[in-house]
CSV table of C-alpha atoms in Angstrom, one decimal:
chain,number,residue,atom,x,y,z
A,41,MET,CA,38.1,-22.9,46.9
A,42,ILE,CA,37.6,-19.7,45.0
A,43,THR,CA,37.8,-16.5,47.0
A,44,TYR,CA,37.4,-12.8,46.2
A,45,ASN,CA,41.2,-12.6,45.9
A,46,HIS,CA,41.0,-14.9,42.9
A,47,ILE,CA,38.5,-12.5,41.3
A,48,GLU,CA,40.9,-9.6,41.9
A,49,LEU,CA,43.8,-11.5,40.4
A,50,ALA,CA,41.6,-12.5,37.4
A,51,HIS,CA,40.6,-8.8,36.9
A,52,ASN,CA,44.3,-7.8,36.8
A,53,ARG,CA,45.1,-10.6,34.4
A,54,ILE,CA,42.3,-9.9,31.9
A,55,SER,CA,41.7,-6.2,32.1
A,56,LYS,CA,43.8,-5.4,29.0
A,57,ASP,CA,41.8,-8.0,27.0
A,58,ILE,CA,38.2,-7.0,27.9
A,59,HIS,CA,36.1,-3.9,27.8
A,60,LEU,CA,35.0,-2.0,30.9
A,61,THR,CA,31.4,-2.2,30.0
A,62,PRO,CA,28.9,0.7,30.7
A,63,ILE,CA,26.2,0.7,33.3
A,64,LEU,CA,23.0,2.2,31.9
A,65,THR,CA,19.7,3.2,33.5
A,66,SER,CA,16.2,3.8,32.2
A,67,GLU,CA,13.8,6.1,34.0
A,68,SER,CA,10.8,4.6,32.2
A,69,ILE,CA,11.8,1.1,33.1
A,70,ASN,CA,12.4,2.2,36.7
A,71,ASN,CA,8.8,3.5,36.7
A,72,ASP,CA,7.5,0.2,35.4
A,73,THR,CA,9.3,-1.8,38.0
A,74,GLU,CA,8.9,0.6,40.9
A,75,SER,CA,12.7,0.3,41.5
A,76,ASN,CA,16.0,1.7,40.5
A,77,LEU,CA,17.8,-0.6,38.0
A,78,PHE,CA,21.4,-0.4,37.0
A,79,PHE,CA,22.1,-2.5,33.9
A,80,LYS,CA,25.7,-3.8,33.5
A,81,CYS,CA,25.8,-4.0,29.8
A,82,GLU,CA,27.9,-7.0,28.8
A,83,ASN,CA,26.2,-7.0,25.5
A,84,PHE,CA,28.9,-4.4,24.6
A,85,GLN,CA,31.6,-6.8,25.7
A,86,LYS,CA,34.2,-8.3,23.3
A,87,THR,CA,32.6,-11.2,21.4
A,88,GLY,CA,29.2,-9.9,22.5
A,89,SER,CA,28.9,-11.4,26.0
A,90,PHE,CA,30.4,-11.7,29.5
A,91,LYS,CA,31.9,-15.1,28.6
A,92,ILE,CA,35.1,-13.5,27.4
A,93,ARG,CA,36.0,-12.8,31.0
A,94,GLY,CA,36.1,-16.4,32.2
A,95,ALA,CA,37.5,-17.8,29.0
A,96,THR,CA,40.4,-15.3,28.9
A,97,ASN,CA,41.2,-15.9,32.6
A,98,ALA,CA,41.3,-19.6,32.1
A,99,ILE,CA,43.2,-19.7,28.8
A,100,LEU,CA,45.9,-17.2,30.0
A,101,GLN,CA,46.7,-19.7,32.8
A,102,LEU,CA,47.5,-22.6,30.5
A,103,SER,CA,51.1,-23.7,30.1
A,104,LYS,CA,52.9,-23.1,26.8
A,105,LYS,CA,52.7,-26.9,26.1
A,106,GLN,CA,48.9,-26.9,26.7
A,107,VAL,CA,48.4,-23.9,24.4
A,108,THR,CA,50.4,-25.6,21.7
A,109,LYS,CA,48.1,-28.6,21.8
A,110,GLY,CA,45.0,-26.5,21.4
A,111,ILE,CA,41.8,-25.9,23.3
A,112,VAL,CA,38.4,-27.7,23.3
A,113,THR,CA,35.1,-26.9,25.0
A,114,THR,CA,31.3,-27.3,24.8
A,115,SER,CA,29.1,-24.4,24.2
A,116,SER,CA,25.6,-23.2,23.2
A,117,GLY,CA,27.3,-20.2,21.5
A,118,ASN,CA,28.7,-17.4,23.6
A,119,HIS,CA,31.4,-19.4,25.5
A,120,GLY,CA,32.5,-21.0,22.2
A,121,ALA,CA,32.9,-17.6,20.6
A,122,ALA,CA,34.9,-16.3,23.6
A,123,VAL,CA,37.2,-19.4,23.6
A,124,SER,CA,37.7,-19.1,19.9
A,125,TYR,CA,38.6,-15.4,20.2
A,126,SER,CA,41.1,-16.0,23.1
A,127,ALA,CA,42.7,-19.0,21.3
A,128,ARG,CA,43.2,-17.0,18.2
A,129,LYS,CA,45.0,-14.3,20.1
A,130,LEU,CA,47.4,-17.0,21.4
A,131,GLU,CA,47.8,-18.4,17.9
A,132,THR,CA,46.4,-21.8,18.8
A,133,THR,CA,43.3,-23.8,17.8
A,134,ALA,CA,39.9,-24.0,19.3
A,135,SER,CA,37.4,-26.8,18.8
A,136,ILE,CA,33.9,-26.2,20.0
A,137,VAL,CA,31.3,-28.9,20.6
A,138,MET,CA,27.9,-27.3,19.9
A,139,PRO,CA,24.3,-28.6,19.8
A,140,ASN,CA,23.1,-29.0,16.2
A,141,ASN,CA,20.1,-26.7,17.0
A,142,THR,CA,22.4,-23.8,18.0
A,143,PRO,CA,21.1,-20.5,16.5
A,144,LYS,CA,22.8,-19.6,13.2
A,145,ASN,CA,24.2,-16.3,14.5
A,146,LYS,CA,26.0,-18.0,17.3
A,147,ILE,CA,27.5,-20.5,15.0
A,148,GLN,CA,28.7,-17.7,12.8
A,149,ASN,CA,30.2,-16.0,15.8
A,150,VAL,CA,32.4,-19.0,16.6
A,151,GLU,CA,33.4,-19.3,13.0
A,152,ARG,CA,34.2,-15.6,12.8
A,153,TYR,CA,36.8,-16.0,15.6
A,154,GLY,CA,38.4,-19.1,14.0
A,155,GLY,CA,36.8,-21.8,16.1
A,156,LYS,CA,36.2,-25.3,14.5
A,157,ILE,CA,32.7,-26.6,15.3
A,158,ILE,CA,31.9,-30.2,16.0
A,159,PHE,CA,28.1,-30.6,16.2
A,160,CYS,CA,26.4,-32.9,18.7
A,161,GLU,CA,22.8,-33.8,19.7
A,162,PRO,CA,21.1,-31.2,21.9
A,163,ASN,CA,21.5,-33.0,25.1
A,164,ILE,CA,24.0,-33.2,27.9
A,165,ASN,CA,25.1,-36.8,27.3
A,166,SER,CA,25.9,-36.1,23.7
A,167,ARG,CA,27.8,-33.0,24.5
A,168,GLU,CA,30.0,-34.7,27.1
A,169,ASP,CA,30.6,-37.9,25.1
A,170,THR,CA,31.6,-35.8,22.0
A,171,LEU,CA,33.9,-33.7,24.1
A,172,LYS,CA,35.5,-36.8,25.7
A,173,HIS,CA,36.2,-38.4,22.3
A,174,LEU,CA,37.7,-35.1,21.1
A,175,VAL,CA,40.1,-34.8,24.0
A,176,GLU,CA,41.2,-38.4,23.6
A,177,LYS,CA,41.9,-37.8,19.9
A,178,THR,CA,43.7,-34.4,20.2
A,179,GLY,CA,45.1,-34.2,23.7
A,180,SER,CA,43.8,-30.6,23.8
A,181,SER,CA,43.0,-28.8,27.1
A,182,VAL,CA,39.3,-28.4,28.1
A,183,ILE,CA,38.0,-25.0,29.1
A,184,HIS,CA,34.7,-25.8,30.8
A,185,PRO,CA,31.9,-23.3,30.2
A,186,TYR,CA,31.2,-22.8,33.9
A,187,ASN,CA,32.2,-25.6,36.3
A,188,ASP,CA,35.8,-24.4,36.7
A,189,GLU,CA,37.4,-22.1,39.3
A,190,LYS,CA,39.2,-20.0,36.7
A,191,ILE,CA,36.0,-19.5,34.7
A,192,ILE,CA,34.0,-18.5,37.9
A,193,ALA,CA,36.7,-16.1,39.0
A,194,GLY,CA,36.7,-14.4,35.5
A,195,GLN,CA,32.9,-14.1,35.4
A,196,GLY,CA,33.0,-12.5,38.9
A,197,THR,CA,34.8,-9.5,37.5
A,198,ALA,CA,31.6,-8.2,36.0
A,199,ALA,CA,29.9,-7.9,39.4
A,200,LYS,CA,33.2,-6.5,40.8
A,201,GLU,CA,33.0,-3.7,38.2
A,202,LEU,CA,29.3,-3.1,38.8
A,203,ILE,CA,29.6,-2.8,42.6
A,204,GLU,CA,32.7,-0.6,42.4
A,205,GLU,CA,30.8,1.8,40.2
A,206,VAL,CA,27.5,1.6,42.1
A,207,PRO,CA,28.5,0.5,45.6
A,208,ASP,CA,25.1,1.1,47.4
A,209,LEU,CA,23.1,-1.6,45.7
A,210,ASP,CA,20.5,-3.5,47.6
A,211,ALA,CA,20.5,-6.5,45.2
A,212,ILE,CA,22.0,-8.0,42.1
A,213,ILE,CA,20.2,-10.3,39.7
A,214,CYS,CA,21.7,-12.2,36.8
A,215,PRO,CA,20.6,-15.2,34.6
A,216,VAL,CA,21.5,-18.7,35.8
A,217,SER,CA,22.2,-21.8,33.7
A,218,GLY,CA,25.3,-23.7,34.6
A,219,GLY,CA,25.9,-21.1,37.4
A,220,GLY,CA,29.4,-19.8,36.5
A,221,LEU,CA,28.3,-16.1,36.4
A,222,LEU,CA,26.0,-16.4,39.4
A,223,SER,CA,28.7,-18.1,41.4
A,224,GLY,CA,31.2,-15.4,40.5
A,225,THR,CA,28.7,-12.7,41.3
A,226,LEU,CA,27.9,-14.2,44.7
A,227,ILE,CA,31.6,-14.3,45.6
A,228,ALA,CA,32.2,-10.7,44.5
A,229,ALA,CA,29.0,-9.3,46.0
A,230,LYS,CA,29.2,-10.9,49.4
A,231,ASN,CA,32.8,-9.8,49.8
A,232,LEU,CA,32.3,-6.2,48.6
A,233,ASN,CA,29.0,-5.7,50.4
A,234,PRO,CA,27.7,-8.6,52.6
A,235,ASN,CA,24.3,-6.9,52.8
A,236,ILE,CA,23.6,-7.3,49.0
A,237,LYS,CA,21.1,-9.9,48.1
A,238,VAL,CA,21.9,-11.9,45.0
A,239,TYR,CA,19.2,-13.5,42.8
A,240,GLY,CA,19.3,-15.9,39.9
A,241,ALA,CA,16.8,-15.6,37.1
A,242,GLU,CA,15.8,-18.5,35.0
A,243,PRO,CA,13.2,-19.5,32.3
A,244,LYS,CA,10.3,-21.5,33.5
A,245,ASN,CA,10.9,-23.9,30.6
A,246,ALA,CA,14.4,-24.6,31.9
A,247,ASP,CA,14.0,-24.2,35.6
A,248,ASP,CA,16.3,-26.9,36.9
A,249,ALA,CA,18.3,-24.4,39.0
A,250,TYR,CA,15.1,-23.2,40.6
A,251,ARG,CA,13.9,-26.7,41.3
A,252,SER,CA,17.4,-27.7,42.6
A,253,PHE,CA,17.5,-24.7,44.9
A,254,LYS,CA,14.1,-25.6,46.4
A,255,ALA,CA,14.9,-29.3,46.7
A,256,GLY,CA,18.3,-28.9,48.1
A,257,TYR,CA,20.1,-31.0,45.5
A,258,ILE,CA,21.0,-30.8,41.9
A,259,ILE,CA,18.2,-31.6,39.4
A,260,ALA,CA,19.4,-31.7,35.9
A,261,ASP,CA,17.2,-31.3,32.8
A,262,ASP,CA,18.6,-32.9,29.7
A,263,ALA,CA,17.3,-30.9,26.8
A,264,PRO,CA,14.9,-28.1,27.8
A,265,VAL,CA,13.3,-25.9,25.1
A,266,THR,CA,13.3,-22.2,25.7
A,267,VAL,CA,13.8,-18.9,23.7
A,268,ALA,CA,16.6,-18.2,26.2
A,269,ASP,CA,19.1,-20.5,24.3
A,270,GLY,CA,22.0,-19.6,26.6
A,271,LEU,CA,20.3,-21.0,29.7
A,272,LYS,CA,19.8,-24.6,28.9
A,273,VAL,CA,22.6,-26.4,30.9
A,274,PRO,CA,22.3,-27.6,34.5
A,275,LEU,CA,24.3,-26.7,37.6
A,276,LYS,CA,27.4,-28.7,38.5
A,277,ASP,CA,29.1,-29.6,41.8
A,278,LEU,CA,31.3,-26.5,41.9
A,279,THR,CA,28.7,-23.9,41.0
A,280,TRP,CA,26.1,-25.7,43.1
A,281,HIS,CA,28.3,-25.1,46.2
A,282,PHE,CA,28.0,-21.3,45.8
A,283,VAL,CA,24.4,-21.2,44.6
A,284,SER,CA,23.0,-23.5,47.3
A,285,LYS,CA,24.7,-21.6,50.1
A,286,TYR,CA,24.6,-18.0,49.2
A,287,VAL,CA,21.9,-17.1,46.7
A,288,GLU,CA,18.8,-15.3,48.0
A,289,ASP,CA,16.4,-16.9,45.6
A,290,ILE,CA,16.0,-18.1,42.0
A,291,LEU,CA,13.1,-16.4,40.2
A,292,ILE,CA,11.5,-17.7,37.0
A,293,ALA,CA,9.8,-16.2,34.0
A,294,THR,CA,7.6,-17.6,31.2
A,295,GLU,CA,8.6,-17.5,27.6
A,296,GLN,CA,6.2,-14.7,26.8
A,297,GLU,CA,7.4,-12.7,29.8
A,298,ILE,CA,11.0,-13.1,28.6
A,299,ILE,CA,10.1,-12.0,25.1
A,300,ASP,CA,8.2,-9.0,26.4
A,301,ALA,CA,11.1,-7.9,28.7
A,302,MET,CA,13.6,-8.3,25.8
A,303,LYS,CA,11.4,-6.1,23.5
A,304,LEU,CA,11.0,-3.6,26.3
A,305,ILE,CA,14.7,-3.1,26.6
A,306,TRP,CA,15.1,-2.8,22.9
A,307,GLN,CA,12.4,-0.2,22.7
A,308,ARG,CA,13.2,1.9,25.8
A,309,MET,CA,17.0,1.6,26.1
A,310,LYS,CA,17.7,1.3,22.3
A,311,ILE,CA,20.2,-1.5,22.9
A,312,VAL,CA,20.4,-5.0,21.4
A,313,ILE,CA,20.2,-7.9,23.9
A,314,GLU,CA,19.6,-11.6,23.5
A,315,PRO,CA,16.7,-13.4,25.1
A,316,SER,CA,18.8,-14.9,27.9
A,317,SER,CA,19.7,-11.3,29.0
A,318,ALA,CA,16.0,-10.4,29.3
A,319,VAL,CA,15.2,-13.0,32.0
A,320,PRO,CA,16.3,-10.9,34.9
A,321,LEU,CA,14.1,-7.9,33.9
A,322,ALA,CA,11.2,-10.3,33.3
A,323,THR,CA,11.5,-11.7,36.8
A,324,ILE,CA,11.8,-8.2,38.3
A,325,LEU,CA,8.6,-7.2,36.5
A,326,LYS,CA,6.9,-10.3,37.8
A,327,ASN,CA,8.1,-9.8,41.4
A,328,LYS,CA,7.7,-6.0,41.9
A,329,ASN,CA,7.1,-6.4,45.6
A,330,THR,CA,10.5,-8.0,46.1
A,331,PHE,CA,12.3,-5.2,44.4
A,332,SER,CA,10.1,-2.2,45.1
A,333,GLY,CA,12.1,0.9,46.1
A,334,LYS,CA,15.4,-1.1,45.9
A,335,ARG,CA,18.5,-0.3,44.0
A,336,VAL,CA,19.2,-3.3,41.8
A,337,GLY,CA,22.1,-4.3,39.6
A,338,VAL,CA,21.1,-6.2,36.5
A,339,ILE,CA,23.7,-8.1,34.5
A,340,ILE,CA,22.9,-8.0,30.8
A,341,THR,CA,24.8,-11.0,29.8
A,342,GLY,CA,25.0,-10.7,26.0
A,343,GLY,CA,23.7,-9.3,22.7
A,344,ASN,CA,24.2,-12.1,20.3
A,345,VAL,CA,20.7,-12.4,18.9
A,346,ASP,CA,19.6,-13.7,15.5
A,347,LEU,CA,18.2,-10.5,13.8
A,348,ASP,CA,16.4,-12.7,11.2
A,349,LYS,CA,14.4,-14.5,13.9
A,350,LEU,CA,13.4,-11.9,16.5
A,351,PRO,CA,11.1,-13.7,19.0
A,352,TRP,CA,8.3,-11.2,19.1
A,353,VAL,CA,7.8,-11.2,15.3
A,354,ASN,CA,5.6,-14.3,15.5
A,355,SER,CA,4.7,-14.2,19.1
């Protein structure tokens, strides 16, 4: 099972291949939320999201033979770009199974880093079936987007950096989909400061993790529709282990609340974030009493947004 030591080893392994991303604050947003927020800005990370952490950690641990045969994965965008980037650095191939409704900018990101895209229907069964056939055909190694110990350890390095820079946090909140980032955050946070409360943030339109947490078992939605296109996949057994045992709560936000929070960060902080990254702030604004007076770390997961289709233009 993954421990904090795995996160430390991952950090040492990948540090030369990632950015140490900044932590920003906003006095005006603090006033709006009645709390003190510290934004860990993974939108400034290589490939535009935190996903490079886990992908790099997993790929660097493949054998030379595995690297030679190439890498395959499924992705709604950011993980695919990260895998493609890391594979190119090792001079091997990356094939990315992506839903056929993936935003254009995320498709372009994968292609920019040399990934070969194989489209599938936008549901879990199609993703997994397409991936299975691809592995049988090529013999390539699978780098799972989240249900993998090496991925979780890599993602946990973001929280490690956040807590090392701002050690007196009362809470951390990050988006949750498959749960790789949230699992890594839980492991890092609970080891560095056992008193920190860790929250997941999720769209109401894709709230399977919220419903799973309340029910006590995994509930998987097949093809949710939400502006937060990076938060559509369900928890799996490995990530569920950490989420079910250690998360304080999972909070949800409506589509309009997510759009409003995204726009607020663009306006006040002058940084580009994608809709999935706005979900934590949306839930903080919705649950002011929970975070009032607290020092809260917020993981901004990515900045890969389609600039031709900003969600507030027609909202």
